[in-house]
């Protein structure tokens, strides 16, 4: 005589093998195995003038409008105090370079308007 076959097979069911399927089955069955978690404490926010201003802007505080009176060039600002230090020397060099580039632009535009022949 042959031995009787068990009602369930020995292989695990697909739901038990896949953790996601097991989770879904647990949700469907309504088992309450989740643990309560306490919310993390919020970090303490340090109030400074920038964050206060930003929060006021977010709340809709109306800012003062400022009229722009012509921009001051670097030479006008330098007149108030003598130029010293690396930053001011770099600023002066950049301004001189900018003037040189812009003045050579007009010369280049004159040269490109010629008839395209080489000067002898």
Backbone as JSON, one array per atom type, in Angstrom:
{
  "sequence": "XXXXXXXXXXXXXXXXXXXXXXXXXXXXXXXXXXXXXXXXXXXXXXXXXXXXXXXXXXXXXXXXXXXXXXXXXXXXXXXXXXXXXXXXXXXXXXXXXXXXXXXXXXXXXXXXXXXXXXXX",
  "N": [[0.79, -1.15, 0.0], [0.4, 2.3, -0.7], [1.84, 5.18, 0.86], [-0.18, 7.69, 2.43], [-0.88, 10.87, 1.03], [0.09, 14.02, 2.35], [-2.17, 16.69, 3.29], [-1.29, 19.31, 2.85], [1.39, 20.6, 0.95], [4.96, 20.14, 1.33], [6.5, 22.28, 0.53], [7.16, 25.75, 1.01], [4.63, 28.25, 1.1], [4.07, 30.73, -1.48], [3.48, 33.23, -0.4], [4.59, 33.19, 2.15], [7.28, 32.99, 1.58], [8.02, 35.34, 0.28], [8.75, 38.42, 1.65], [7.38, 40.81, 1.21], [4.92, 39.99, 0.26], [4.06, 38.66, 2.5], [3.79, 40.78, 4.26], [1.73, 42.19, 3.01], [-0.31, 40.32, 3.23], [-0.54, 40.28, 5.99], [-1.49, 42.85, 6.44], [-3.95, 42.71, 5.14], [-5.25, 40.78, 6.67], [-5.53, 42.06, 9.04], [-4.04, 41.96, 11.36], [-2.58, 43.31, 14.23], [0.43, 44.1, 14.61], [2.19, 46.12, 14.75], [4.38, 48.45, 16.34], [4.11, 51.23, 18.53], [5.64, 54.33, 17.86], [7.52, 56.88, 19.28], [7.41, 60.31, 18.44], [10.25, 62.03, 17.09], [12.18, 64.46, 18.81], [11.99, 67.88, 17.94], [14.64, 69.78, 16.5], [16.29, 72.42, 18.25], [15.72, 75.67, 17.25], [17.79, 78.29, 16.45], [17.29, 81.64, 16.88], [18.02, 84.17, 14.68], [18.79, 87.29, 13.05], [18.59, 86.97, 10.27], [17.07, 84.6, 9.88], [14.75, 85.38, 11.17], [13.91, 87.52, 9.53], [13.47, 86.12, 7.16], [11.37, 84.42, 7.94], [9.41, 86.34, 8.45], [9.04, 87.37, 5.88], [7.99, 85.12, 4.64], [5.55, 85.02, 5.98], [4.28, 87.13, 4.89], [4.94, 89.8, 5.34], [5.15, 93.19, 4.51], [7.74, 94.61, 2.67], [10.0, 97.41, 2.79], [10.3, 99.62, 0.05], [13.15, 100.41, -1.88], [14.75, 103.1, -3.33], [16.82, 103.24, -6.15], [19.66, 104.97, -6.36], [21.75, 106.17, -8.79], [24.44, 103.98, -9.68], [27.5, 103.68, -7.92], [30.75, 104.07, -9.07], [33.8, 102.14, -8.91], [36.03, 103.81, -8.67], [34.98, 106.13, -7.52], [34.24, 105.2, -5.04], [36.71, 104.46, -4.03], [37.89, 106.88, -3.58], [37.25, 107.73, -1.06], [38.81, 106.32, 0.75], [42.23, 105.25, 0.96], [43.59, 102.99, -1.47], [44.36, 99.8, -0.52], [45.61, 96.59, 0.2], [44.96, 93.23, -0.87], [42.43, 92.6, -2.01], [41.4, 95.07, -2.86], [43.39, 95.83, -4.68], [43.08, 93.83, -6.56], [40.48, 94.42, -7.4], [40.9, 96.94, -8.59], [42.61, 96.19, -10.7], [40.88, 94.55, -12.16], [38.94, 96.42, -12.96], [40.51, 98.1, -14.6], [41.19, 96.27, -16.58], [38.66, 95.74, -17.59], [38.0, 98.23, -18.67], [39.94, 98.32, -20.68], [39.19, 96.18, -22.3], [36.62, 96.96, -23.15], [37.21, 99.32, -24.52], [38.73, 98.33, -26.6], [36.83, 96.96, -28.0], [35.44, 98.75, -29.65], [37.42, 99.34, -31.5], [37.77, 96.85, -32.71], [35.28, 96.48, -33.9], [35.4, 98.47, -35.86], [37.41, 97.45, -37.45], [36.27, 95.13, -38.46], [34.37, 96.06, -40.18], [35.59, 96.72, -42.49], [36.51, 96.08, -45.96], [37.44, 93.5, -45.97], [39.94, 92.97, -46.98], [43.5, 92.67, -46.69], [45.61, 94.98, -45.04], [48.36, 96.7, -46.47]],
  "CA": [[0.0, 0.0, 0.0], [1.14, 3.55, -0.82], [1.55, 6.08, 1.98], [-1.14, 8.75, 2.13], [-0.28, 12.18, 0.77], [-0.41, 15.02, 3.29], [-3.09, 17.66, 2.7], [-0.5, 20.45, 2.39], [2.71, 20.18, 0.46], [6.06, 20.53, 2.21], [7.09, 23.52, 0.02], [6.53, 26.93, 1.62], [3.74, 28.98, 0.21], [4.73, 31.92, -2.02], [3.27, 34.37, 0.49], [5.52, 33.1, 3.27], [8.64, 33.13, 1.08], [8.25, 36.74, -0.1], [8.38, 39.27, 2.79], [6.38, 41.81, 0.82], [3.63, 39.32, 0.2], [3.68, 38.39, 3.88], [3.33, 42.05, 4.81], [0.42, 42.49, 2.43], [-1.25, 39.39, 3.84], [-0.74, 40.73, 7.37], [-2.34, 44.04, 6.37], [-5.3, 42.27, 4.77], [-5.88, 40.03, 7.76], [-5.83, 43.0, 10.1], [-3.28, 41.72, 12.58], [-1.96, 44.54, 14.73], [1.74, 43.78, 15.19], [3.05, 47.29, 14.7], [4.65, 49.07, 17.63], [3.99, 52.68, 18.51], [6.93, 55.03, 17.88], [7.43, 58.25, 19.77], [8.0, 61.25, 17.47], [11.54, 62.59, 17.47], [12.13, 65.86, 19.26], [12.44, 68.82, 16.92], [15.85, 70.49, 16.92], [16.09, 73.79, 18.72], [16.07, 76.64, 16.21], [18.39, 79.51, 16.99], [16.75, 82.82, 16.2], [18.93, 85.25, 14.32], [18.07, 88.3, 12.27], [18.28, 86.48, 8.92], [15.95, 83.66, 9.92], [13.56, 86.16, 11.52], [13.49, 88.23, 8.33], [12.93, 85.15, 6.22], [10.06, 83.98, 8.42], [8.47, 87.45, 8.24], [8.73, 87.42, 4.45], [7.08, 84.0, 4.38], [4.24, 85.34, 6.54], [3.68, 88.17, 4.08], [5.25, 91.15, 5.81], [5.47, 94.09, 3.4], [9.07, 95.18, 2.8], [10.15, 98.78, 2.31], [10.93, 99.73, -1.26], [14.35, 101.24, -1.84], [15.03, 103.68, -4.64], [18.21, 103.08, -6.54], [20.3, 106.18, -6.86], [22.85, 105.76, -9.66], [25.47, 103.13, -9.08], [28.79, 104.34, -7.76], [31.84, 103.29, -9.65], [34.85, 101.79, -7.97], [36.93, 104.94, -8.44], [34.33, 107.04, -6.59], [34.3, 104.59, -3.71], [38.09, 104.46, -3.6], [38.29, 108.22, -3.19], [37.0, 107.92, 0.36], [39.93, 105.77, 1.52], [43.29, 104.83, 0.06], [43.54, 101.59, -1.89], [45.39, 98.94, 0.05], [45.14, 95.23, 0.38], [44.87, 92.39, -2.05], [41.11, 92.68, -2.61], [41.25, 96.34, -3.58], [44.29, 95.8, -5.82], [42.43, 92.98, -7.55], [39.35, 95.19, -7.93], [41.44, 97.96, -9.49], [43.1, 95.51, -11.9], [39.72, 94.11, -12.94], [38.34, 97.61, -13.58], [41.38, 98.52, -15.69], [41.05, 95.27, -17.64], [37.35, 95.93, -18.18], [38.08, 99.41, -19.54], [40.75, 97.97, -21.85], [38.39, 95.3, -23.16], [35.53, 97.72, -23.76], [37.74, 100.28, -25.48], [39.19, 97.6, -27.79], [35.66, 96.5, -28.73], [35.12, 99.7, -30.72], [38.44, 99.19, -32.52], [37.51, 95.6, -33.41], [34.12, 96.66, -34.76], [35.84, 99.24, -37.01], [38.22, 96.59, -38.31], [35.42, 94.13, -39.11], [33.52, 96.69, -41.18], [36.35, 96.96, -43.72], [36.11, 95.22, -47.07], [37.96, 92.16, -45.8], [41.28, 92.83, -47.54], [44.61, 92.93, -45.78], [46.3, 96.25, -45.24], [49.79, 96.52, -46.78]],
  "C": [[0.86, 1.25, 0.0], [0.81, 4.44, 0.37], [0.62, 7.2, 1.54], [-0.41, 10.08, 1.98], [-0.8, 13.17, 1.81], [-1.28, 16.04, 2.56], [-2.34, 18.88, 2.17], [0.85, 19.95, 1.93], [3.78, 20.7, 1.4], [6.69, 21.85, 1.77], [6.4, 24.72, 0.67], [5.67, 27.65, 0.61], [4.45, 30.23, -0.31], [4.57, 33.13, -1.12], [4.26, 34.36, 1.64], [6.95, 33.33, 2.81], [8.97, 34.59, 0.76], [7.83, 37.64, 1.06], [7.34, 40.32, 2.44], [4.98, 41.2, 0.77], [3.13, 39.01, 1.61], [3.16, 39.67, 4.55], [1.93, 42.39, 4.3], [-0.65, 41.58, 3.04], [-1.57, 39.8, 5.27], [-1.66, 41.95, 7.4], [-3.78, 43.64, 6.07], [-6.01, 41.57, 5.92], [-6.18, 40.92, 8.95], [-5.09, 42.74, 11.38], [-2.54, 42.99, 12.96], [-0.64, 44.2, 15.4], [2.68, 44.98, 15.17], [3.2, 47.9, 16.08], [4.55, 50.58, 17.49], [5.39, 53.3, 18.65], [6.7, 56.45, 18.35], [8.06, 59.19, 18.73], [9.31, 61.82, 18.0], [11.38, 64.05, 17.87], [12.66, 66.76, 18.15], [13.69, 69.54, 17.4], [15.52, 71.93, 17.32], [16.58, 74.75, 17.64], [16.61, 77.89, 16.88], [17.85, 80.69, 16.18], [17.87, 83.82, 15.94], [18.18, 86.18, 13.37], [17.71, 87.79, 10.87], [17.1, 85.53, 8.93], [14.66, 84.37, 10.31], [13.02, 86.9, 10.31], [12.85, 87.28, 7.34], [11.55, 84.66, 6.67], [9.02, 85.09, 8.25], [8.08, 87.57, 6.78], [7.76, 86.3, 4.1], [5.67, 84.28, 4.88], [3.57, 86.48, 5.8], [3.92, 89.58, 4.56], [5.68, 91.99, 4.6], [6.84, 94.73, 3.65], [9.09, 96.61, 2.28], [10.77, 98.75, 0.92], [12.09, 100.71, -1.16], [14.58, 101.78, -3.24], [16.51, 103.56, -4.92], [18.72, 104.41, -7.06], [21.55, 105.74, -7.58], [23.94, 104.97, -8.99], [26.77, 103.9, -8.99], [29.86, 103.46, -8.34], [32.91, 103.04, -8.61], [35.78, 102.95, -7.68], [36.31, 105.94, -7.48], [34.39, 106.5, -5.17], [35.72, 104.63, -3.17], [38.55, 105.82, -3.12], [38.13, 108.45, -1.69], [38.14, 107.38, 1.21], [40.99, 105.27, 0.55], [43.19, 103.34, -0.25], [44.69, 100.82, -1.27], [44.79, 97.56, 0.21], [44.96, 94.52, -0.95], [43.52, 92.54, -2.75], [40.94, 93.97, -3.41], [42.18, 96.41, -4.78], [43.7, 94.95, -6.94], [41.26, 93.7, -8.19], [39.82, 96.23, -8.93], [41.93, 97.33, -10.79], [41.95, 95.05, -12.78], [39.04, 95.29, -13.63], [39.18, 98.09, -14.75], [41.26, 97.56, -16.87], [39.71, 95.44, -18.34], [37.35, 97.14, -19.11], [38.87, 99.09, -20.8], [39.96, 97.1, -22.82], [37.31, 96.09, -23.87], [36.05, 98.75, -24.75], [38.23, 99.56, -26.73], [38.02, 97.05, -28.59], [35.32, 97.44, -29.87], [36.15, 99.6, -31.83], [38.2, 97.94, -33.34], [36.33, 95.77, -34.33], [34.47, 97.49, -35.98], [36.61, 98.36, -37.98], [37.35, 95.58, -39.04], [34.53, 94.74, -40.17], [34.29, 96.99, -42.47], [35.97, 95.93, -44.77], [36.73, 93.84, -47.01], [39.34, 91.96, -46.39], [42.32, 93.19, -46.51], [45.2, 94.29, -46.09], [47.77, 95.97, -45.51], [50.64, 97.53, -46.09]]
}
